[in-house]
Short mmCIF file of C-alpha atoms in Angstrom, two decimals:
data_model
loop_
_atom_site.label_atom_id
_atom_site.label_comp_id
_atom_site.label_asym_id
_atom_site.label_seq_id
_atom_site.Cartn_x
_atom_site.Cartn_y
_atom_site.Cartn_z
CA UNK A 1 24.39 -0.34 -18.22
CA UNK A 2 25.76 -3.75 -17.65
CA UNK A 3 23.77 -6.36 -19.61
CA UNK A 4 23.32 -8.45 -15.98
CA UNK A 5 20.19 -8.27 -14.54
CA UNK A 6 18.94 -6.37 -17.31
CA UNK A 7 15.14 -6.55 -16.75
CA UNK A 8 15.59 -5.95 -13.08
CA UNK A 9 17.54 -2.55 -13.81
CA UNK A 10 14.97 -1.62 -16.77
CA UNK A 11 11.98 -2.14 -14.17
CA UNK A 12 13.16 0.47 -12.11
CA UNK A 13 14.26 3.10 -14.78
CA UNK A 14 11.09 2.70 -16.73
CA UNK A 15 8.98 3.35 -13.27
CA UNK A 16 11.00 5.94 -12.12
CA UNK A 17 11.81 8.01 -15.26
CA UNK A 18 9.00 6.88 -17.75
CA UNK A 19 5.92 6.42 -15.65
CA UNK A 20 6.29 8.87 -13.34
CA UNK A 21 8.17 11.44 -15.02
CA UNK A 22 7.24 10.78 -18.83
CA UNK A 23 10.86 10.50 -20.00
CA UNK A 24 11.40 8.63 -22.91
CA UNK A 25 14.38 5.87 -22.77
CA UNK A 26 16.68 4.16 -25.08
CA UNK A 27 18.71 1.48 -23.49
CA UNK A 28 22.28 0.43 -24.29
CA UNK A 29 23.62 -2.76 -22.85
CA UNK A 30 27.37 -2.45 -22.15
CA UNK A 31 29.25 -6.18 -20.76
CA UNK A 32 32.44 -3.91 -19.72
CA UNK A 33 30.40 -0.96 -18.38
CA UNK A 34 29.52 -0.78 -14.52
CA UNK A 35 27.11 1.80 -13.36
CA UNK A 36 24.36 3.81 -14.93
CA UNK A 37 25.38 6.67 -17.36
CA UNK A 38 22.04 8.87 -18.58
CA UNK A 39 23.42 10.57 -21.68
CA UNK A 40 21.85 13.54 -23.27
CA UNK A 41 22.16 16.54 -25.42
CA UNK A 42 24.41 19.04 -22.97
CA UNK A 43 24.91 16.68 -20.41
CA UNK A 44 25.89 13.19 -18.38
CA UNK A 45 24.93 11.59 -14.97
CA UNK A 46 26.42 8.58 -13.58
CA UNK A 47 24.61 6.65 -10.67
CA UNK A 48 26.14 3.40 -8.89
CA UNK A 49 25.27 0.04 -9.46
CA UNK A 50 26.45 -1.79 -5.96
CA UNK A 51 23.83 -4.21 -5.45
CA UNK A 52 23.17 -6.03 -8.93
CA UNK A 53 27.10 -5.91 -9.65
CA UNK A 54 27.60 -7.87 -7.22
CA UNK A 55 26.67 -10.67 -10.27
CA UNK A 56 25.40 -13.56 -7.89
CA UNK A 57 22.58 -15.50 -9.07
CA UNK A 58 19.09 -14.60 -8.14
CA UNK A 59 18.75 -17.38 -5.56
CA UNK A 60 22.20 -16.19 -3.97
CA UNK A 61 21.37 -12.60 -4.26
CA UNK A 62 18.01 -12.17 -2.69
CA UNK A 63 19.21 -13.58 0.64
CA UNK A 64 19.45 -12.52 4.51
CA UNK A 65 23.35 -11.67 4.16
CA UNK A 66 22.41 -8.97 1.40
CA UNK A 67 19.94 -6.97 3.42
CA UNK A 68 20.48 -3.31 3.76
CA UNK A 69 22.96 -2.94 6.75
CA UNK A 70 22.75 0.56 7.04
CA UNK A 71 21.26 3.60 5.01
CA UNK A 72 23.13 5.69 3.00
CA UNK A 73 22.41 9.43 3.81
CA UNK A 74 23.32 12.23 1.80
CA UNK A 75 22.86 15.88 2.46
CA UNK A 76 22.48 17.26 -1.03
CA UNK A 77 20.37 20.22 -3.14
CA UNK A 78 18.44 17.78 -5.49
CA UNK A 79 16.36 15.86 -3.03
CA UNK A 80 13.07 17.59 -2.19
CA UNK A 81 13.67 16.48 1.59
CA UNK A 82 17.00 18.04 1.18
CA UNK A 83 18.53 14.31 1.80
CA UNK A 84 19.11 11.21 -0.24
CA UNK A 85 18.57 7.94 1.58
CA UNK A 86 19.38 4.53 -0.19
CA UNK A 87 19.86 0.98 0.94
CA UNK A 88 23.22 0.53 -0.98
CA UNK A 89 26.30 2.24 -2.04
CA UNK A 90 28.60 4.93 -0.87
CA UNK A 91 27.38 8.29 0.59
CA UNK A 92 28.96 10.56 -1.97
CA UNK A 93 27.61 12.96 -4.71
CA UNK A 94 29.56 15.42 -7.15
CA UNK A 95 29.08 17.67 -9.91
CA UNK A 96 31.15 19.47 -12.29
CA UNK A 97 31.20 20.67 -15.54
CA UNK A 98 28.24 18.98 -16.90
CA UNK A 99 29.06 15.62 -15.30
CA UNK A 100 26.94 14.36 -12.12
CA UNK A 101 28.34 11.36 -10.15
CA UNK A 102 26.17 9.50 -7.70
CA UNK A 103 27.62 6.76 -5.66
CA UNK A 104 24.61 5.92 -3.97
CA UNK A 105 22.54 2.75 -5.44
CA UNK A 106 19.09 4.60 -5.95
CA UNK A 107 18.11 1.68 -8.45
CA UNK A 108 18.60 -1.06 -5.73
CA UNK A 109 17.17 0.82 -3.10
CA UNK A 110 14.16 1.22 -5.64
CA UNK A 111 13.79 -2.26 -6.51
CA UNK A 112 14.28 -3.59 -3.01
CA UNK A 113 11.22 -1.64 -1.68
CA UNK A 114 9.07 -2.52 -5.08
CA UNK A 115 9.30 -5.80 -5.03
CA UNK A 116 9.29 -6.71 -1.58
CA UNK A 117 12.16 -9.34 -1.45
CA UNK A 118 12.89 -9.02 1.81
CA UNK A 119 9.86 -10.19 2.89
CA UNK A 120 11.29 -13.96 1.99
CA UNK A 121 14.87 -13.22 2.77
CA UNK A 122 13.58 -12.36 6.48
CA UNK A 123 12.14 -15.31 7.52
CA UNK A 124 10.16 -13.84 10.89
CA UNK A 125 6.44 -14.07 10.51
CA UNK A 126 3.45 -13.23 12.89
CA UNK A 127 1.10 -15.74 14.32
CA UNK A 128 -1.04 -15.76 10.94
CA UNK A 129 1.74 -15.62 9.06
CA UNK A 130 2.33 -12.19 8.08
CA UNK A 131 5.57 -10.26 7.67
CA UNK A 132 5.58 -8.42 10.42
CA UNK A 133 6.60 -4.54 10.50
CA UNK A 134 9.05 -4.96 13.40
CA UNK A 135 11.54 -7.32 11.10
CA UNK A 136 11.34 -4.70 8.29
CA UNK A 137 14.16 -2.24 7.43
CA UNK A 138 11.48 0.45 7.34
CA UNK A 139 11.24 -0.12 11.10
CA UNK A 140 15.07 -0.68 11.73
CA UNK A 141 16.04 2.54 9.53
CA UNK A 142 12.74 4.31 10.45
CA UNK A 143 11.75 4.74 7.37
CA UNK A 144 7.73 4.10 7.27
CA UNK A 145 7.10 7.66 6.84
CA UNK A 146 9.20 8.59 3.70
CA UNK A 147 8.37 7.43 0.08
CA UNK A 148 11.73 6.84 -1.11
CA UNK A 149 10.93 5.62 -4.43
CA UNK A 150 9.08 8.94 -4.95
CA UNK A 151 11.79 10.46 -4.02
CA UNK A 152 14.22 8.86 -5.94
CA UNK A 153 12.12 9.91 -9.28
CA UNK A 154 11.77 13.86 -8.15
CA UNK A 155 15.90 13.50 -7.62
CA UNK A 156 16.31 12.02 -10.85
CA UNK A 157 14.34 14.91 -12.42
CA UNK A 158 16.23 17.73 -10.37
CA UNK A 159 19.49 16.18 -11.42
CA UNK A 160 18.68 16.18 -15.04
CA UNK A 161 17.40 19.67 -14.87
CA UNK A 162 20.69 20.87 -13.22
CA UNK A 163 22.55 19.45 -15.96
CA UNK A 164 19.99 21.58 -18.72
CA UNK A 165 17.81 18.76 -19.49
CA UNK A 166 14.04 20.11 -19.66
CA UNK A 167 11.55 17.05 -18.82
CA UNK A 168 7.97 16.94 -19.68
CA UNK A 169 5.84 18.91 -17.53
CA UNK A 170 3.86 16.44 -14.88
CA UNK A 171 -0.13 15.88 -15.08
CA UNK A 172 -0.54 13.27 -12.60
CA UNK A 173 -3.26 14.32 -10.10
CA UNK A 174 -3.54 13.32 -6.38
CA UNK A 175 -5.80 10.84 -6.04
CA UNK A 176 -8.21 10.74 -2.93
CA UNK A 177 -8.90 6.93 -2.78
CA UNK A 178 -11.49 5.70 -0.11
CA UNK A 179 -11.64 1.94 0.17
CA UNK A 180 -13.65 -0.09 2.88
CA UNK A 181 -13.39 -3.95 3.65
CA UNK A 182 -16.52 -5.34 4.51
CA UNK A 183 -15.36 -7.94 7.40
CA UNK A 184 -18.59 -8.03 9.08
CA UNK A 185 -22.30 -7.25 8.43
CA UNK A 186 -23.84 -7.24 11.55
CA UNK A 187 -22.42 -6.92 15.11
CA UNK A 188 -25.17 -9.11 16.53
CA UNK A 189 -26.62 -11.77 13.96
CA UNK A 190 -29.28 -12.88 16.06
CA UNK A 191 -31.30 -11.73 19.41
CA UNK A 192 -28.89 -14.32 21.01
CA UNK A 193 -25.84 -12.78 20.06
CA UNK A 194 -26.72 -9.79 21.51
CA UNK A 195 -27.98 -10.99 24.73
CA UNK A 196 -24.48 -13.44 25.00
CA UNK A 197 -22.30 -10.02 24.31
CA UNK A 198 -24.73 -8.31 27.67
CA UNK A 199 -24.45 -12.05 29.40
CA UNK A 200 -20.41 -11.72 29.28
CA UNK A 201 -20.45 -8.13 30.59
CA UNK A 202 -22.01 -8.87 33.30
CA UNK A 203 -21.04 -12.53 34.36
CA UNK A 204 -17.30 -12.83 32.52
CA UNK A 205 -15.69 -9.13 32.04
CA UNK A 206 -17.57 -7.68 35.19
CA UNK A 207 -17.56 -4.12 33.02
CA UNK A 208 -21.40 -2.54 32.02
CA UNK A 209 -19.73 0.21 29.88
CA UNK A 210 -20.73 -1.73 26.64
CA UNK A 211 -24.14 -3.12 27.86
CA UNK A 212 -25.04 0.49 28.62
CA UNK A 213 -23.99 1.80 25.37
CA UNK A 214 -26.18 -0.54 23.52
CA UNK A 215 -29.43 0.16 25.60
CA UNK A 216 -28.80 4.01 25.59
CA UNK A 217 -27.33 4.31 22.10
CA UNK A 218 -29.16 2.20 19.82
CA UNK A 219 -33.02 2.23 20.69
CA UNK A 220 -32.60 -1.06 23.04
CA UNK A 221 -30.87 -3.19 20.44
CA UNK A 222 -33.24 -2.39 17.42
CA UNK A 223 -30.49 -0.91 15.52
CA UNK A 224 -26.90 -2.45 14.21
CA UNK A 225 -23.52 -0.26 14.25
CA UNK A 226 -22.16 -1.64 11.13
CA UNK A 227 -25.02 -0.86 8.81
CA UNK A 228 -22.93 2.05 7.64
CA UNK A 229 -22.86 1.63 3.93
CA UNK A 230 -25.10 4.66 3.19
CA UNK A 231 -22.71 6.94 5.35
CA UNK A 232 -19.66 5.83 3.75
CA UNK A 233 -21.33 6.21 0.16
CA UNK A 234 -22.18 9.76 0.64
CA UNK A 235 -18.99 10.70 2.47
CA UNK A 236 -17.26 9.73 -0.93
CA UNK A 237 -19.81 11.45 -2.99
CA UNK A 238 -19.65 14.53 -1.30
CA UNK A 239 -16.00 14.56 -2.04
CA UNK A 240 -16.24 13.32 -5.53
CA UNK A 241 -14.43 10.37 -5.19
CA UNK A 242 -15.19 6.68 -6.14
CA UNK A 243 -15.03 4.24 -3.25
CA UNK A 244 -14.15 0.35 -3.51
CA UNK A 245 -15.81 -1.87 -1.21
CA UNK A 246 -14.16 -4.96 -0.86
CA UNK A 247 -16.47 -8.19 -0.27
CA UNK A 248 -15.41 -11.56 1.37
CA UNK A 249 -16.53 -14.86 -0.19
CA UNK A 250 -14.89 -16.96 2.26
CA UNK A 251 -18.16 -17.73 4.38
CA UNK A 252 -16.37 -17.48 7.69
CA UNK A 253 -18.31 -14.59 9.09
CA UNK A 254 -20.95 -14.27 6.54
CA UNK A 255 -22.79 -15.80 4.01
CA UNK A 256 -21.97 -14.38 0.12
CA UNK A 257 -26.17 -15.17 -0.14
CA UNK A 258 -26.84 -13.10 2.50
CA UNK A 259 -29.82 -10.71 1.55
CA UNK A 260 -28.44 -7.68 3.43
CA UNK A 261 -25.19 -8.46 1.72
CA UNK A 262 -26.69 -8.16 -1.50
CA UNK A 263 -28.84 -5.12 -0.93
CA UNK A 264 -25.57 -3.65 -0.20
CA UNK A 265 -23.96 -4.71 -3.45
CA UNK A 266 -26.81 -3.57 -5.52
CA UNK A 267 -26.50 -0.06 -3.62
CA UNK A 268 -22.77 0.51 -4.07
CA UNK A 269 -23.10 -0.81 -7.88
CA UNK A 270 -26.07 1.42 -8.82
CA UNK A 271 -24.36 4.53 -7.06
CA UNK A 272 -21.29 4.19 -9.52
CA UNK A 273 -18.81 2.71 -7.00
CA UNK A 274 -16.49 0.04 -7.12
CA UNK A 275 -16.59 -3.69 -5.72
CA UNK A 276 -13.36 -5.66 -5.03
CA UNK A 277 -12.54 -9.18 -3.71
CA UNK A 278 -11.66 -9.65 -0.27
CA UNK A 279 -10.15 -13.22 0.00
CA UNK A 280 -9.68 -14.97 3.63
CA UNK A 281 -6.68 -15.25 5.26
CA UNK A 282 -6.45 -18.61 4.05
CA UNK A 283 -6.23 -17.55 0.43
CA UNK A 284 -3.33 -15.59 0.10
CA UNK A 285 -0.85 -18.82 0.38
CA UNK A 286 -3.40 -21.25 -1.52
CA UNK A 287 -4.38 -21.00 -5.25
CA UNK A 288 -7.12 -23.18 -4.63
CA UNK A 289 -9.15 -21.66 -2.28
CA UNK A 290 -8.00 -18.13 -3.64
CA UNK A 291 -10.00 -19.17 -6.88
CA UNK A 292 -13.14 -21.10 -4.81
CA UNK A 293 -13.66 -17.88 -3.03
CA UNK A 294 -13.38 -15.85 -6.40
CA UNK A 295 -15.91 -17.84 -8.09
CA UNK A 296 -18.13 -17.65 -5.30
CA UNK A 297 -18.19 -13.78 -5.26
CA UNK A 298 -17.92 -13.69 -9.05
CA UNK A 299 -21.47 -15.71 -9.22
CA UNK A 300 -23.02 -12.79 -6.71
CA UNK A 301 -21.40 -9.47 -8.20
CA UNK A 302 -23.18 -7.49 -11.09
CA UNK A 303 -20.00 -6.73 -12.63
CA UNK A 304 -16.27 -8.21 -12.88
CA UNK A 305 -14.35 -6.48 -10.01
CA UNK A 306 -10.81 -5.34 -11.27
CA UNK A 307 -9.59 -4.72 -7.57
CA UNK A 308 -8.62 -6.91 -4.61
CA UNK A 309 -7.24 -6.59 -1.15
CA UNK A 310 -6.36 -9.79 1.24
CA UNK A 311 -8.33 -10.16 4.54
CA UNK A 312 -6.31 -9.00 7.17
CA UNK A 313 -3.43 -7.61 4.88
CA UNK A 314 -2.36 -11.69 4.88
CA UNK A 315 0.19 -11.68 1.53
CA UNK A 316 2.79 -13.78 0.24
CA UNK A 317 5.23 -12.26 -1.97
CA UNK A 318 5.21 -12.71 -4.76
CA UNK A 319 2.80 -15.68 -5.03
CA UNK A 320 -0.09 -13.90 -4.30
CA UNK A 321 0.54 -11.23 -6.83
CA UNK A 322 0.20 -14.27 -9.34
CA UNK A 323 -2.95 -15.37 -7.64
CA UNK A 324 -4.77 -11.88 -8.93
CA UNK A 325 -3.28 -12.05 -12.24
CA UNK A 326 -4.55 -15.75 -12.25
CA UNK A 327 -7.96 -14.25 -11.47
CA UNK A 328 -7.60 -11.71 -14.29
CA UNK A 329 -7.77 -8.99 -11.19
CA UNK A 330 -6.08 -5.83 -12.53
CA UNK A 331 -5.04 -4.18 -8.99
CA UNK A 332 -3.78 -5.42 -5.19
CA UNK A 333 -4.31 -2.56 -2.66
CA UNK A 334 -2.74 -4.78 0.27
CA UNK A 335 0.64 -3.34 0.82
CA UNK A 336 0.54 -2.26 4.21
CA UNK A 337 1.44 -3.52 7.45
CA UNK A 338 -1.04 -4.31 9.72
CA UNK A 339 0.65 -2.93 12.70
CA UNK A 340 2.34 0.37 11.17
CA UNK A 341 0.76 3.20 8.82
CA UNK A 342 2.98 4.68 6.46
CA UNK A 343 4.85 3.52 3.22
CA UNK A 344 5.72 -0.13 3.11
CA UNK A 345 6.53 -0.21 -0.35
CA UNK A 346 8.41 3.32 0.09
CA UNK A 347 6.01 4.60 -2.56
CA UNK A 348 2.70 6.80 -2.36
CA UNK A 349 1.89 5.65 -6.18
CA UNK A 350 0.16 2.81 -7.99
CA UNK A 351 3.38 0.57 -9.60
CA UNK A 352 3.66 -2.32 -11.90
CA UNK A 353 4.36 -5.57 -10.09
CA UNK A 354 7.69 -7.45 -10.56
CA UNK A 355 8.36 -11.13 -9.74
CA UNK A 356 12.14 -11.09 -8.66
CA UNK A 357 11.99 -15.13 -8.62
CA UNK A 358 10.42 -15.12 -12.09
CA UNK A 359 12.70 -12.29 -13.28
CA UNK A 360 9.72 -10.61 -15.11
CA UNK A 361 6.58 -7.78 -14.41
CA UNK A 362 3.57 -9.53 -13.60
CA UNK A 363 0.05 -7.73 -15.30
CA UNK A 364 -0.85 -6.44 -12.01
CA UNK A 365 -0.42 -2.90 -10.27
CA UNK A 366 0.17 -2.57 -6.66
CA UNK A 367 -2.01 0.56 -5.11
CA UNK A 368 -0.36 0.58 -1.47
CA UNK A 369 -2.57 1.01 1.43
CA UNK A 370 -1.21 4.02 3.42
CA UNK A 371 -3.22 3.62 6.48
CA UNK A 372 -6.82 2.26 8.26
CA UNK A 373 -8.83 2.68 10.80
CA UNK A 374 -6.86 0.07 13.29
CA UNK A 375 -3.91 1.61 12.86
CA UNK A 376 -5.29 4.51 14.85
CA UNK A 377 -6.59 2.18 17.76
CA UNK A 378 -3.37 -0.72 17.83
CA UNK A 379 -1.14 3.22 18.07
CA UNK A 380 -3.92 4.16 21.32
CA UNK A 381 -3.58 7.91 19.27
CA UNK A 382 -6.18 10.24 21.00
CA UNK A 383 -8.23 12.28 18.27
CA UNK A 384 -6.03 14.84 17.76
CA UNK A 385 -2.82 12.89 16.85
CA UNK A 386 -4.74 10.50 14.89
CA UNK A 387 -5.99 13.29 12.65
CA UNK A 388 -2.30 14.79 12.97
CA UNK A 389 -1.27 11.28 11.15
CA UNK A 390 -3.53 10.80 8.45
CA UNK A 391 -2.78 14.70 7.58
CA UNK A 392 0.80 14.41 7.38
CA UNK A 393 0.29 11.06 5.15
CA UNK A 394 -2.06 13.26 2.86
CA UNK A 395 0.71 16.25 2.50
CA UNK A 396 3.64 13.66 1.74
CA UNK A 397 1.33 12.13 -1.09
CA UNK A 398 0.34 15.66 -2.11
CA UNK A 399 3.80 16.35 -2.45
CA UNK A 400 4.82 13.55 -4.55
CA UNK A 401 1.54 13.58 -6.47
CA UNK A 402 0.58 10.18 -4.98
CA UNK A 403 -2.70 8.27 -4.30
CA UNK A 404 -4.13 8.50 -0.65
CA UNK A 405 -5.49 5.14 0.05
CA UNK A 406 -7.14 4.43 3.12
CA UNK A 407 -9.47 1.82 4.79
CA UNK A 408 -12.23 2.55 6.72
CA UNK A 409 -14.38 -0.55 7.93
CA UNK A 410 -17.75 -0.13 7.90
CA UNK A 411 -17.45 -1.66 11.31
CA UNK A 412 -15.57 1.21 12.74
CA UNK A 413 -18.38 3.60 13.86
CA UNK A 414 -20.72 4.12 16.71
CA UNK A 415 -19.07 1.56 19.25
CA UNK A 416 -17.31 3.00 21.98
CA UNK A 417 -13.86 2.45 21.20
CA UNK A 418 -14.70 4.18 17.60
CA UNK A 419 -16.28 6.82 19.04
CA UNK A 420 -13.36 8.99 19.55
CA UNK A 421 -12.15 8.49 16.20
CA UNK A 422 -15.34 9.59 14.16
CA UNK A 423 -13.87 13.06 13.95
CA UNK A 424 -10.89 11.80 12.02
CA UNK A 425 -12.92 10.13 9.74
CA UNK A 426 -14.76 13.53 9.00
CA UNK A 427 -11.45 15.16 9.10
CA UNK A 428 -10.05 12.59 6.38
CA UNK A 429 -12.80 14.04 3.68
CA UNK A 430 -12.16 17.29 4.48
CA UNK A 431 -8.66 17.40 3.71
CA UNK A 432 -7.47 19.83 0.87
CA UNK A 433 -4.53 19.99 -1.86
CA UNK A 434 -1.24 21.52 -0.13
#
């Protein structure tokens, strides 16, 4: 392949062929060569380089004018879905006499989705600074439920098989990965808060539904609906899964020194589950705030966390990834749209992070979040449609031997708005591999 943007291209090939398929790769740079040629005994495959071949400097390449204009769709026999979708290139595939040619730019499309450079080329932001789903290519092209990166990896293998190459057998298991953000410890920190909620129902909202529920469902306010750690731990253990609990230390809604929190942390640790860092909204764009919160959390945890997720999924590409690295945290699991479930990175497997500005990998792995409980309420789903959604994401994840990462908050039980979705929680833990 051409020497320009060699690190970027190698990053994609290392992941798609190397990590996901276990295929050994030897690279050759060729100044006079365009595209990518895969050569092996008995066959040859050529794939277009439409994007990086534009030869712009990085500051010019990753700009709004170079965002995809229309998806490239090609019906073919090598794609598991029966159709190859890319963001760059031309809709042309041919195979004849042991030579395969694909003019769709698969590599640039995978690079686009994994690095998220789109999120700086497109200036749109929501009220707290997040990149909104509505501004994304996923939304424009209706791609949020397609793990295109994993589809590309499977496509490459099928192409090579058709040319006579025998890839190593896949041994990657489907992973069931429950996670829980501890955003709040209690619905009512004191009796004052409970009475204030009731007064608001009576005097302001003129709606007695919640007040009636508090009296009838929770023993006249003596119990708290957010105290569900035991239920979450037991559900994971019955599934033989290890859950991750992300803890805040920004002191906005609770103190890291809270005896209740310390008791929960002890339960989680003693039962063999994982503790993670959940930095506050401001920390995603401020390394000093991130560092202060990280030190606070370290002081109360029994072991060093290796995973993190930002509060409200607030994230700045690529800066926040570098904050994780500076804190020696090995993985992030923030990559989901706050408004929409699905595959924000077009990927259902953990992947290495590449900083497109520094033009190098970051020693952090992204473990994409596929859906959370809040998606169900934001989309106004019924119990049945919510179950169908989480099952369809599970089926797609199984198809590509991925990581089924979901988020259910400790606060998403018991309350009237969550009652319709408790069967969804139970259904998730009953999912079977397809």
